Coordinates of C-alpha atoms in Angstrom, one line a residue:
X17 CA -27.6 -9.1 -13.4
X18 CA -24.4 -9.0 -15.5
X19 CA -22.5 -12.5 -15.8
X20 CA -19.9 -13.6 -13.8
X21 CA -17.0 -12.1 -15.9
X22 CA -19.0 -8.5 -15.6
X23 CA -19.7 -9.0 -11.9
X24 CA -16.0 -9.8 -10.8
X25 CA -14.9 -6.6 -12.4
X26 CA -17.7 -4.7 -11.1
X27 CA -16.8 -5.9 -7.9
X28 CA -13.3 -5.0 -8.1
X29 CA -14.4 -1.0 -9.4
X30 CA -16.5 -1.1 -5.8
X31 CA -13.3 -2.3 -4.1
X32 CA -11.3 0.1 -5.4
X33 CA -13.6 3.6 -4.5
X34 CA -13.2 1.9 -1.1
X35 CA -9.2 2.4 -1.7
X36 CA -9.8 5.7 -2.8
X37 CA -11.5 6.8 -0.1
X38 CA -9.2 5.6 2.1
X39 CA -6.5 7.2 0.2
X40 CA -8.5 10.4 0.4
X41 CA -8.9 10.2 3.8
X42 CA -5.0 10.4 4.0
X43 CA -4.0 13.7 1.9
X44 CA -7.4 15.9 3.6
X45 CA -6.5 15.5 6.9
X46 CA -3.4 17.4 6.6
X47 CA -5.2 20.4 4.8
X48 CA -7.7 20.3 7.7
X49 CA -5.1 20.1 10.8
X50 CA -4.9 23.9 11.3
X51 CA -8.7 23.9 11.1
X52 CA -8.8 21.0 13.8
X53 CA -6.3 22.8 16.3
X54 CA -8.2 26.3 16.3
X55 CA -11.6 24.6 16.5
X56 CA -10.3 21.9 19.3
X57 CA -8.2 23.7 20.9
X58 CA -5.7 21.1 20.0
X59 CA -1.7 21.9 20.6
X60 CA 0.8 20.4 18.0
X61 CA 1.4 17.4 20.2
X62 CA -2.3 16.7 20.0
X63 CA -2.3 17.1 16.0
X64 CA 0.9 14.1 16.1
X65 CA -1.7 11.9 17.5
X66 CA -4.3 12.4 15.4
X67 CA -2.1 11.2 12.6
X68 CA 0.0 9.0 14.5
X69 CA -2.6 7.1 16.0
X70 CA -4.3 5.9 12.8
X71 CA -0.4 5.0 11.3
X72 CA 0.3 2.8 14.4
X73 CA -3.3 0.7 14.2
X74 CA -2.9 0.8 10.2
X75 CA 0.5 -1.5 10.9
X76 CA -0.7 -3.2 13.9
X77 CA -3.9 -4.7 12.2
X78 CA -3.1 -5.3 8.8
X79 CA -1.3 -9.0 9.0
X80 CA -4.3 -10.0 11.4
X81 CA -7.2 -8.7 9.3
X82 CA -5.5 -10.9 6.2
X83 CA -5.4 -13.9 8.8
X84 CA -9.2 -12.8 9.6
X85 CA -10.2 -13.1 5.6
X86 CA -8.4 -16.4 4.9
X87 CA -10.3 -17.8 7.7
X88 CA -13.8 -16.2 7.7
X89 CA -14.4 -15.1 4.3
X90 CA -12.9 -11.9 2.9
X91 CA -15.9 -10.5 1.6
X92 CA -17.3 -10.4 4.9
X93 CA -14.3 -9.1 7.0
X94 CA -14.3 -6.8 4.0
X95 CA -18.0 -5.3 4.4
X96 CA -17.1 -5.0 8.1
X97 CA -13.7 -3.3 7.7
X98 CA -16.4 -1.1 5.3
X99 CA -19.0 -0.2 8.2
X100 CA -16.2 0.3 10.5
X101 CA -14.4 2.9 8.6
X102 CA -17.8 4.7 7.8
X103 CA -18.8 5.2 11.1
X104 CA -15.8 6.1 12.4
X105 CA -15.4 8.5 9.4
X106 CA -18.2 10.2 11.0
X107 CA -17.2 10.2 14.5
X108 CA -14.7 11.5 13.2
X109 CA -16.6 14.2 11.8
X110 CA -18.7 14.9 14.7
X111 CA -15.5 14.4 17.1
X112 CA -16.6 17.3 20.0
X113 CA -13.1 17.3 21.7
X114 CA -9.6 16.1 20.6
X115 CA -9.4 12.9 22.6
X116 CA -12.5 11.9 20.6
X117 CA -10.9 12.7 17.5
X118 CA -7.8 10.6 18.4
X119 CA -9.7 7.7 19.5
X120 CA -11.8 7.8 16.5
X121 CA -8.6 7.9 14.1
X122 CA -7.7 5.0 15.4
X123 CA -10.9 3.6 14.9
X124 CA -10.5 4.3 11.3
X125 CA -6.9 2.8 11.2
X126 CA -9.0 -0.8 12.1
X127 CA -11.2 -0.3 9.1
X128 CA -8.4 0.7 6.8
X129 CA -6.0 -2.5 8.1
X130 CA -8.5 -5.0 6.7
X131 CA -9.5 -2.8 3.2
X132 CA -6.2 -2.3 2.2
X133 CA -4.9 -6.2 1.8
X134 CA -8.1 -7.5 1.3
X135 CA -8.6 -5.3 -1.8
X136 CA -5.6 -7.1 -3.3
X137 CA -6.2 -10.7 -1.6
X138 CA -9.1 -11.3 -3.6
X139 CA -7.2 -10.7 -7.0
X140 CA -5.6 -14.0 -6.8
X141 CA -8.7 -15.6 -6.4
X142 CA -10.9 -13.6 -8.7
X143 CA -8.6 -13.3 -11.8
X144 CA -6.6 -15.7 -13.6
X145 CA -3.4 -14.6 -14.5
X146 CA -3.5 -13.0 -17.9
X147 CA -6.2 -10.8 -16.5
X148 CA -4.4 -10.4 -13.1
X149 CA -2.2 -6.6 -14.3
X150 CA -5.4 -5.2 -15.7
X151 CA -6.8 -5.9 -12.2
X152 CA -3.5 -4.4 -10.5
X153 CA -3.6 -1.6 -12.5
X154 CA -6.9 -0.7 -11.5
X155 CA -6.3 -0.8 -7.8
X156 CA -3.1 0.9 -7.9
X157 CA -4.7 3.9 -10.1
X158 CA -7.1 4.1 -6.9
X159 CA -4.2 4.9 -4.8
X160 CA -2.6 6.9 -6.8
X161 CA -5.2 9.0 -8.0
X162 CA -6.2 10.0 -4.0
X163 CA -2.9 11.9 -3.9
X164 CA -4.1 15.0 -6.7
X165 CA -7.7 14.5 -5.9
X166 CA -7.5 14.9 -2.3
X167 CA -6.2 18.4 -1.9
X168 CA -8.6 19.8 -4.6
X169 CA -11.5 17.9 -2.6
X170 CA -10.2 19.1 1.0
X171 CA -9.9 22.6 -0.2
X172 CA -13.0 22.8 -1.5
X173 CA -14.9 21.6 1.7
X174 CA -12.7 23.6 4.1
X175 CA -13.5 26.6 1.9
X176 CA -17.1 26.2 2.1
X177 CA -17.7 23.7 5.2
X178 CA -16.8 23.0 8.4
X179 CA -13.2 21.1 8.9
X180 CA -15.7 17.5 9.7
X181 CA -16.9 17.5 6.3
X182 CA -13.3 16.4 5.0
X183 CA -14.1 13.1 7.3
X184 CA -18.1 13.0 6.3
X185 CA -17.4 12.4 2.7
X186 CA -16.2 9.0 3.0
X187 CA -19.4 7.6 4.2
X188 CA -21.8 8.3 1.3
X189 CA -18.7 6.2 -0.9
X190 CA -18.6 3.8 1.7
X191 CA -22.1 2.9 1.3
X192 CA -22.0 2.9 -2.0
X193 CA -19.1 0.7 -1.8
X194 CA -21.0 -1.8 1.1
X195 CA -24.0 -2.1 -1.5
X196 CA -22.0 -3.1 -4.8
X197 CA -19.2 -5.7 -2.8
X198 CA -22.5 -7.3 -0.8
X199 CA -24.1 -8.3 -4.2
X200 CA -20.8 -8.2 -6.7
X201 CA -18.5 -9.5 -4.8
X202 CA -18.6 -13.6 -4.3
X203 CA -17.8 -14.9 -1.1
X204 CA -14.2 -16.8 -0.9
X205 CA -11.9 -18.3 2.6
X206 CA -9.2 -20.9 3.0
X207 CA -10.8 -24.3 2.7
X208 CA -8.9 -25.6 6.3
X209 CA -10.0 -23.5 8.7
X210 CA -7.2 -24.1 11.7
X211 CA -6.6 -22.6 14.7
X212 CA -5.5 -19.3 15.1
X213 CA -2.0 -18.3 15.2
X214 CA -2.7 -15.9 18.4
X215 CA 1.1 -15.8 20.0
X216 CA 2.3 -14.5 15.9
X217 CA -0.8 -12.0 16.1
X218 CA 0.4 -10.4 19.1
X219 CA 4.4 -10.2 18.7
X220 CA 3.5 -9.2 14.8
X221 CA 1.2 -6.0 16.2
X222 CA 3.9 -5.3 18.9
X223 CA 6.7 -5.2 16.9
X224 CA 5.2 -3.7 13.8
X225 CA 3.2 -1.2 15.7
X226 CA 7.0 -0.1 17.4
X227 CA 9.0 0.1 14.6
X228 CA 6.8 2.3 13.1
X229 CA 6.0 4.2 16.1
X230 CA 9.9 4.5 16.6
X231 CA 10.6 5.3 13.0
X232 CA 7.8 8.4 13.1
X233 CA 9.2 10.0 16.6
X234 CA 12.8 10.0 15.0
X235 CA 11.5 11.6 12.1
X236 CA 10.0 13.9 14.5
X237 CA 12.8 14.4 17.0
X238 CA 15.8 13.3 15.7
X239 CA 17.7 10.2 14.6
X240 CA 19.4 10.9 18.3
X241 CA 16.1 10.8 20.0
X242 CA 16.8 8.3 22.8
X243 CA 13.0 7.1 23.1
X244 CA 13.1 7.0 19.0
X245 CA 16.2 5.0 18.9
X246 CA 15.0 2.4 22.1
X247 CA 11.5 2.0 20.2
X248 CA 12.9 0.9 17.2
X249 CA 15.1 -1.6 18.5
X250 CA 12.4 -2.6 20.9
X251 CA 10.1 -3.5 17.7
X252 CA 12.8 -4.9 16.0
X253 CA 13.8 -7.6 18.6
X254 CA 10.4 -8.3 18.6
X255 CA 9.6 -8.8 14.9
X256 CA 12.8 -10.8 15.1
X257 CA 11.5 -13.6 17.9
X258 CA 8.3 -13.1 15.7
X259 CA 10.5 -15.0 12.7
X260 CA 11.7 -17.0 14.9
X261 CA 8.2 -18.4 16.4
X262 CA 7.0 -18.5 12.5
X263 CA 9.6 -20.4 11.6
X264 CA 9.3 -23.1 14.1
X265 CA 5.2 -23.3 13.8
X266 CA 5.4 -23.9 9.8
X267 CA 8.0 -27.5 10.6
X268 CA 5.6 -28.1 13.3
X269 CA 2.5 -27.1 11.0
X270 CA 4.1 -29.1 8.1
X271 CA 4.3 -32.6 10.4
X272 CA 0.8 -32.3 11.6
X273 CA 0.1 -31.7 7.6
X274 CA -1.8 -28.8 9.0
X275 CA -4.6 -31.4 11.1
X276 CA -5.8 -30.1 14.3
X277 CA -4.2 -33.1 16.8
X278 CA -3.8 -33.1 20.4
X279 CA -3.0 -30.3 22.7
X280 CA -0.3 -27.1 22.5
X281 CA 0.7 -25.5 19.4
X282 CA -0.6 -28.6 17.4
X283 CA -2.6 -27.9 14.4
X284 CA -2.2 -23.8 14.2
X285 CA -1.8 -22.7 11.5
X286 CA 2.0 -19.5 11.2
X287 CA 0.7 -16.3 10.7
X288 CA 2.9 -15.5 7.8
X289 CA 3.9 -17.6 5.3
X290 CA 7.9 -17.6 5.2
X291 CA 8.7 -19.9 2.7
X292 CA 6.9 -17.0 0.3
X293 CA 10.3 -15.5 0.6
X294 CA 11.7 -18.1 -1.6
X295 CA 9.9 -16.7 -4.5
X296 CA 12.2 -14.0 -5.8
X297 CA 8.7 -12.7 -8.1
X298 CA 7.0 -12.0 -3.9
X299 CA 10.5 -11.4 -2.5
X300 CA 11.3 -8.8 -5.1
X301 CA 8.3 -7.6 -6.5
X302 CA 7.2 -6.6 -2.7
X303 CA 10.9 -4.8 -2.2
X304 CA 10.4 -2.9 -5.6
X305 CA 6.9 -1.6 -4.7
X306 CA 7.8 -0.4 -1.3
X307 CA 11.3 1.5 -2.8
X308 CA 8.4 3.0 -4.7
X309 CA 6.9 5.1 -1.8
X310 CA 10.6 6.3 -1.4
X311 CA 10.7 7.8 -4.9
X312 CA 7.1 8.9 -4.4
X313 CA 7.5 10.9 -1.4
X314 CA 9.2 13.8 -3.0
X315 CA 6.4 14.7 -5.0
X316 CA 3.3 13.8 -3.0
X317 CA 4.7 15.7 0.5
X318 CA 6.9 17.8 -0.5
X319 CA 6.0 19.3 -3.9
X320 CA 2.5 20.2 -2.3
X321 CA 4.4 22.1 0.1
X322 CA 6.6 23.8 -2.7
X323 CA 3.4 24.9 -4.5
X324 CA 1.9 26.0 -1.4
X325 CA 4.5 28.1 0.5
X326 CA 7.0 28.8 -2.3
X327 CA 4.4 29.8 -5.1
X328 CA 1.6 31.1 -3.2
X329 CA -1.4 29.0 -4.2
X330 CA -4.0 27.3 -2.5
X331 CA -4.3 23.5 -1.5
X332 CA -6.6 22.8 -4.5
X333 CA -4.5 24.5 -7.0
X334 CA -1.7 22.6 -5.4
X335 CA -3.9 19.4 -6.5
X336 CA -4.5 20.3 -9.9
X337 CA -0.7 21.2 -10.3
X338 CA -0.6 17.2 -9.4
X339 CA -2.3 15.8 -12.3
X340 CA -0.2 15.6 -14.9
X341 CA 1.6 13.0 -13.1
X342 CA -1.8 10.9 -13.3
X343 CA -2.1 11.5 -16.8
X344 CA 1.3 9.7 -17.3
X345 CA 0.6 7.0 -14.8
X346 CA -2.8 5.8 -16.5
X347 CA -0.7 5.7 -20.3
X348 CA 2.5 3.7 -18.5
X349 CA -0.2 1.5 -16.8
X350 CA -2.2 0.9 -20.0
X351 CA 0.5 0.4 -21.7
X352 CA 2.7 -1.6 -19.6
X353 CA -0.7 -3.5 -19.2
X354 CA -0.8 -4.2 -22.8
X355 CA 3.3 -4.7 -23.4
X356 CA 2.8 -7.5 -20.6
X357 CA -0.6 -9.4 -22.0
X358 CA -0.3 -12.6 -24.5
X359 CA -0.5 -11.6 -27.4
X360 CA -3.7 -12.8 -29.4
X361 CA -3.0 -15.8 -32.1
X362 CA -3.7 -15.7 -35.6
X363 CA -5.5 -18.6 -37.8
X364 CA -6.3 -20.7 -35.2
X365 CA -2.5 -20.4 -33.5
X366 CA -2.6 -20.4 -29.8
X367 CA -1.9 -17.1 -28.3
X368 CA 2.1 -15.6 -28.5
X369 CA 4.3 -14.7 -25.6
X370 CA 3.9 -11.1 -24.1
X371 CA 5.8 -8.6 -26.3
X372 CA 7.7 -7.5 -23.3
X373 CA 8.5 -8.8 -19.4
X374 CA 8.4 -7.7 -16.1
X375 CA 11.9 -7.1 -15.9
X376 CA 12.0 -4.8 -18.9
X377 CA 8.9 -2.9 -17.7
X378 CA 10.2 -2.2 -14.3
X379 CA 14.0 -1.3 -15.1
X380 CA 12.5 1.1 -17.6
X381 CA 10.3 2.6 -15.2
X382 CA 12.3 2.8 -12.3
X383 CA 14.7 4.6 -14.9
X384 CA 12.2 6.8 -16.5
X385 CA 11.7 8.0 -12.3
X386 CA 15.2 8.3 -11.6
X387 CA 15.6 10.8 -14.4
X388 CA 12.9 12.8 -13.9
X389 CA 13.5 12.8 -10.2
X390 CA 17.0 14.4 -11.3
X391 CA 15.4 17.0 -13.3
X392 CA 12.8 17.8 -10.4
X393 CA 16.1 18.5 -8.5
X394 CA 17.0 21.5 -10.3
X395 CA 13.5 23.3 -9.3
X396 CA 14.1 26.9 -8.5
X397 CA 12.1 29.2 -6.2
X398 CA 10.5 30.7 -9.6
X399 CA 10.6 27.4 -11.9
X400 CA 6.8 27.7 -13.9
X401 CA 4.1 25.3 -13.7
X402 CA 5.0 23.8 -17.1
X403 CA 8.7 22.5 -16.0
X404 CA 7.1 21.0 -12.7
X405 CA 3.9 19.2 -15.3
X406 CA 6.3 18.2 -18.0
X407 CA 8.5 15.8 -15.4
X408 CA 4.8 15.1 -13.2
X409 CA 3.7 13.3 -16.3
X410 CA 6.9 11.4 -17.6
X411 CA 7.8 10.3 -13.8
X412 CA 3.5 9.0 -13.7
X413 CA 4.9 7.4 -17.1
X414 CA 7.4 5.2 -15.4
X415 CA 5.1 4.7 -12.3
X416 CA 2.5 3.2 -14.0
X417 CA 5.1 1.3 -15.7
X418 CA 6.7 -0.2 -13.2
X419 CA 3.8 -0.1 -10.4
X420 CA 1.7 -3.1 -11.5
X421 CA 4.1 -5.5 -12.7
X422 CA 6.1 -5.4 -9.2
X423 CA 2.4 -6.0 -7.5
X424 CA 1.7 -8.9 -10.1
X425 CA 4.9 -10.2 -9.6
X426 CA 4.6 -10.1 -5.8
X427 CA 0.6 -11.2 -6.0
X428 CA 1.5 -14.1 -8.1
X429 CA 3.5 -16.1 -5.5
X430 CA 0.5 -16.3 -3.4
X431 CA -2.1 -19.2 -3.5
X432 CA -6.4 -18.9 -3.0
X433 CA -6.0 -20.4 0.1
X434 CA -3.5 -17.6 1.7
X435 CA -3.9 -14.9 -0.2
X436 CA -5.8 -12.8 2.2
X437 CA -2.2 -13.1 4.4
X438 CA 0.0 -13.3 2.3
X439 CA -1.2 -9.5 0.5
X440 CA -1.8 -8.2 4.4
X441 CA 2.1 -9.4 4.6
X442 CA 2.7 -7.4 1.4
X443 CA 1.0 -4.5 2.9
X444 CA 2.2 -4.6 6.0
X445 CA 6.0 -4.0 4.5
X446 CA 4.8 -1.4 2.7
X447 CA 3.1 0.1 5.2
X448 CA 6.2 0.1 7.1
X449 CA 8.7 0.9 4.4
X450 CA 6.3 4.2 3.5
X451 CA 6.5 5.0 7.2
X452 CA 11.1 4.8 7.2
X453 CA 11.0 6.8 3.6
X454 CA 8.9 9.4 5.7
X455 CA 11.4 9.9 8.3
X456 CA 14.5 9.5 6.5
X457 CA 13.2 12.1 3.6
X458 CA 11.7 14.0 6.1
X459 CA 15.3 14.5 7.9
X460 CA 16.9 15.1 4.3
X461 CA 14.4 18.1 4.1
X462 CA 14.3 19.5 6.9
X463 CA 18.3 19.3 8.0
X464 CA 19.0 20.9 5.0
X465 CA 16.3 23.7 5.2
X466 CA 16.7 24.5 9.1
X467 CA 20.9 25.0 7.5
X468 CA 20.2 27.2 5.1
X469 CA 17.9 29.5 7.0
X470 CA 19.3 32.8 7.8
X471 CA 17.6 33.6 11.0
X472 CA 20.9 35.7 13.1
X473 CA 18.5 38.7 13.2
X474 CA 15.7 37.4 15.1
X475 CA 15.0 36.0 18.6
X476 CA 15.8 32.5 19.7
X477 CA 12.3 31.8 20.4
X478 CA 11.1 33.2 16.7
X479 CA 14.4 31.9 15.1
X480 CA 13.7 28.0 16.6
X481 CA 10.1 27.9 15.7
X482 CA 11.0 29.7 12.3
X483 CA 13.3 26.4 11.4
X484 CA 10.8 24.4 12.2
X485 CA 8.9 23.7 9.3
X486 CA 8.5 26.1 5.7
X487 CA 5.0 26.8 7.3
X488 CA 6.1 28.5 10.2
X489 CA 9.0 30.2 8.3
X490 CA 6.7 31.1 5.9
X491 CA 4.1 32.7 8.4
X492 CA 6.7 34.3 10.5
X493 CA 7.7 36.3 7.8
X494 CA 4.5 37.5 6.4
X495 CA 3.5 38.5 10.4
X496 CA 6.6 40.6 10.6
X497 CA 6.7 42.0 7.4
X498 CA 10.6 40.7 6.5
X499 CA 10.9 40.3 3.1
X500 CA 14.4 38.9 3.6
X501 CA 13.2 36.0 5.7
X502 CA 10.3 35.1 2.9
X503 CA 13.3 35.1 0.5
X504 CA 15.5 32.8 2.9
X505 CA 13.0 30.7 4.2
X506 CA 11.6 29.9 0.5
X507 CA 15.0 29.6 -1.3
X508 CA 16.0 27.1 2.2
X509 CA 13.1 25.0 1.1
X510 CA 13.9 24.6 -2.3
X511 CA 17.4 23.6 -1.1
X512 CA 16.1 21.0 1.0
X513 CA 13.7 19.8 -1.8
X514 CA 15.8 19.1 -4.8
X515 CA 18.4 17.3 -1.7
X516 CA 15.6 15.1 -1.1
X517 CA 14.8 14.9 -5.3
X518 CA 18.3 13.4 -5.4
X519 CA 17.7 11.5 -2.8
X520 CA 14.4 9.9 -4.2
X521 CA 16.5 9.8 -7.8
X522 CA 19.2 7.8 -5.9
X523 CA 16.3 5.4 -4.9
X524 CA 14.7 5.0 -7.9
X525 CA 18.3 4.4 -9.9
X526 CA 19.1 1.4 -7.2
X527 CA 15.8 0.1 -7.7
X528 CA 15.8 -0.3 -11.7
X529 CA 19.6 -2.1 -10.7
X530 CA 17.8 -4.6 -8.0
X531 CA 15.2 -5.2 -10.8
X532 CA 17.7 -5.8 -13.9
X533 CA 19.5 -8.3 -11.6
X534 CA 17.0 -10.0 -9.1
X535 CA 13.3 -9.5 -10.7
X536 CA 12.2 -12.4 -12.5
X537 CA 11.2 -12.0 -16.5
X538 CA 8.1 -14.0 -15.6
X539 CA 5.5 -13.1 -12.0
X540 CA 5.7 -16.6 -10.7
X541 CA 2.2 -18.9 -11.0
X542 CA 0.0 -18.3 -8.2
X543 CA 1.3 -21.1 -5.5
X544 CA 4.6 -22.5 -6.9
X545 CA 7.2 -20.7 -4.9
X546 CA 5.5 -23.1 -1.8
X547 CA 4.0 -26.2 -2.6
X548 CA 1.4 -27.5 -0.6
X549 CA 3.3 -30.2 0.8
X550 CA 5.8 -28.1 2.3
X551 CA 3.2 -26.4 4.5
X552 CA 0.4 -28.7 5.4
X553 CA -1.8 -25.9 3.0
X554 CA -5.0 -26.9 1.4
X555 CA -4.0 -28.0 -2.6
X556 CA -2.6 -24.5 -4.3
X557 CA -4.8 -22.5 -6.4
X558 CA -8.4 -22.5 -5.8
X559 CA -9.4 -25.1 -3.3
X560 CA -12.2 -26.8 -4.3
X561 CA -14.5 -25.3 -1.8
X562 CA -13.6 -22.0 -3.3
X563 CA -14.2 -23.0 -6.7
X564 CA -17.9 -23.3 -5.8
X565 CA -18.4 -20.6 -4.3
X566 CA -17.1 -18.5 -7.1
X567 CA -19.5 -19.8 -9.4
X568 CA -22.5 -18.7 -7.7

């Protein structure tokens, strides 16, 4: 058995193919969608809720699954979030009908709630600062990395199985997975162990669940969509008496100095930790790595597409065409890993300050993204492979850079005893954040593209579902033989792609400015943006009942 140094990094390599898988689980499905409607008899209603259902349990779930592993142990709310998205990855597979499909998605979108936070909560409590990016850095490359891989994965298993084996593959890593976290992976919780905050878990599922249901029908059907519009104020009013609530059970949590007394509301412990706020390291750091699925999006939705429709390959050469930008994420994150580290002393000297900061790191990534966004935004319908891989890999560059010192920055404001909820908090914004830059790129793309389609000559039936989507443009025009329409409906994409690149490269440029004027130069120390008397919380740092279970 390695020692305890090997074994927590060990641990955290298991944790991390669980990421990856559920990352993979996210790029296949789409390949497999046209698969799933022929097979199920699905209609494209149907195919929303096979995705949507998963998205809305995914933001429902996460902030009570953190709650779930500060209280009982995150290892084993992590083992069951594990056998929970296994076999629902293979009911999945085995789905005989749509409705079972649907139901089973959500299933999935339980187990995926409690891996995603928890794979970051127990970074605070496994690794000590210094060590803390490298950790980062792994996890992040295992949610990156799903974005290429899955695609060349997918389109090898559609191409030679049936559509369920793109769901079937996640259990043989899942039970790999269950195996090396059940004997790596130590056993930590919150030393006080208080009553549940039931009241925040229910407004915080509501409203998160809304907003992002509301968000994903106006990306859908408009930004005037009437239901859209009432759902996402609904969710917001919501998430707002949410604050409210929180707010008033930490003072109430605080005079109690978090004891269990009497009757009422006495002794619960909030649901989310808002003094967090006060950190600008967790305040920022979260902001910056949410703007990040903004500048992402381009290239992960939409450049697939591009390769796809525009270029004529295949969703696994589509993947490959992806990797470059990996290869530039894992030097910025080594790198950046290494520019951010003490430096080692010399003759006995203590070890030197870092050669560089989190400040520096992130401006000059979200800079490095900005730019290259800008240059993706001059793509032509017959730009090569090389220009598209030469700005992939400086823009994976300046992700890698910038990724894990936002997520250390955020990470480090959190304490042993709440980390579980406070990274399911960090998640949960994410989540959320990834779901508006979906929408609001999504409208960028598709108003422009649906504008520039010259479609006078056909039908009004063929015309609408032509400006659909690129797909349908796309296939229309090979059905009836129209050169012209290929031409329009492929040059209209690009249109509404490099709109959206200068979009993403707007993003990206605000972000480097929020992080030159509000990111700290240091990630705050795990616990001192709220000290312990302020909340009632067990002592900050690892409690001492955590401490011994560690060393076992």
């Amino acid at each position: 058995m390695p020692d305890n140094s090997a074994r927590r990094w060990w641990a955290l390599v298991a944790i991390a193919a669980s990421v990856l898988v559920v990352g993979l689980d996210l790029t296949v499905l789409n390949l497999a969608l046209p698969t799933i409607s022929g097979d199920l008899h699905a209609s494209t209603s149907d195919l929303q809720w096979v995705s949507d259902a998963y998205s809305l349990v995914l933001a429902a779930a996460m902030l009570p699954a953190g709650l779930l592993g500060d209280r009982f142990g995150r290892k084993k709310v992590l083992l069951i979030a594990l056998v929970v998205f296994g076999v629902s990855s293979a009911m999945c597979a085995y789905a005989g009908g749509i409705g079972e499909l649907i139901a089973a998605r959500a299933v999935l979108g339980i187990g995926a709630a409690a891996i995603f936070p928890l794979s970051f909560a127990v970074i605070p409590v496994l690794f000590a600062p210094e060590e803390r990016q490298k950790a980062i850095a792994l996890m992040a490359s295992a949610t990156f990395i799903s974005f290429p891989i899955g695609p060349i994965v997918g389109g090898y298993l559609l191409d030679n199985f049936w559509w369920g084996s793109v769901f079937l593959i996640n259990v043989p890593v899942v039970v790999l997975a269950l195996i090396a976290v059940a004997f790596l992976l130590p056993e930590s919780r919150s030393e006080r162990r208080p009553s549940v905050d039931v009241l925040g878990v229910v407004l915080s599922s509501a409203g998160l669940a809304g907003l992002t249901y509301g968000f994903i029908r106006a990306g859908q059907d408009g930004w005037t969509d009437p239901g859209a519009l009432a759902t996402i104020a609904a969710g917001a009013v919501v998430l707002a008496i949410l604050v409210a609530w929180e707010r008033w059970l930490t003072r109430r949590y605080a005079e109690d100095d978090g004891a269990p007394r009497g009757g009422g509301f006495r002794g619960i412990r909030p649901l989310i930790e808002l003094r967090l706020f006060r950190s600008a390291g967790f305040t920022w750091g979260t902001t910056l790595a949410t703007l990040v699925s903004f500048a992402m999006f381009g290239i992960f939705f939409a450049m697939p597409l591009y390769f796809q429709e525009v270029r004529g390959v295949n969703a696994m050469g589509s993947g490959l065409r992806l990797l470059p930008m990996i290869g530039g994420m894992v030097i910025g994150m080594i790198g950046g890993t290494r520019l951010a580290s003490p430096r080692k002393g010399t003759e006995g000297r203590p070890p030197r300050g870092p050669r560089s900061n989190a400040k520096v790191l992130v401006t000059v990534g979200f800079t490095l993204m900005a730019v290259t966004l800008g240059v993706g935004a001059s793509t032509t319908v017959s730009s090569g492979t090389g220009f598209a891989a030469a700005w992939f890999a400086v823009f994976g560059l300046g992700l890698g850079l910038a990724m894990p010192q936002t997520m250390n920055a955020a990470l480090s404001a959190l304490s042993a005893e709440r980390s579980g909820s406070g990274s399911a908090l960090i998640s949960a914004l994410r989540q959320v954040g990834a779901t508006i830059g979906v929408a609001v790129l999504g409208t960028v793309l598709d108003s422009v593209y649906r504008s520039h389609l010259a479609v006078t000559h056909l039908p009004a039936a063929v015309a609408a579902t032509a400006k659909g989507s690129v797909v349908e443009g796309v296939g229309i025009a090979h059905r009836l033989g129209s050169a012209a329409l290929l031409d329009s409906a492929r040059s209209a994409f690009v249109a509404g792609l490099d709109a959206m690149l200068w979009v993403c490269a707007g993003v990206a440029l605000l972000s480097a400015i929020l992080a030159v004027i509000f990111l700290p130069r240091r990630a705050d120390g795990m616990g001192e943006a709220v000290p312990a008397g302020d909340t009632g919380a067990a002592a900050v740092g690892e409690t001492g009942a955590e401490r011994a279970e560690l060393e076992v």
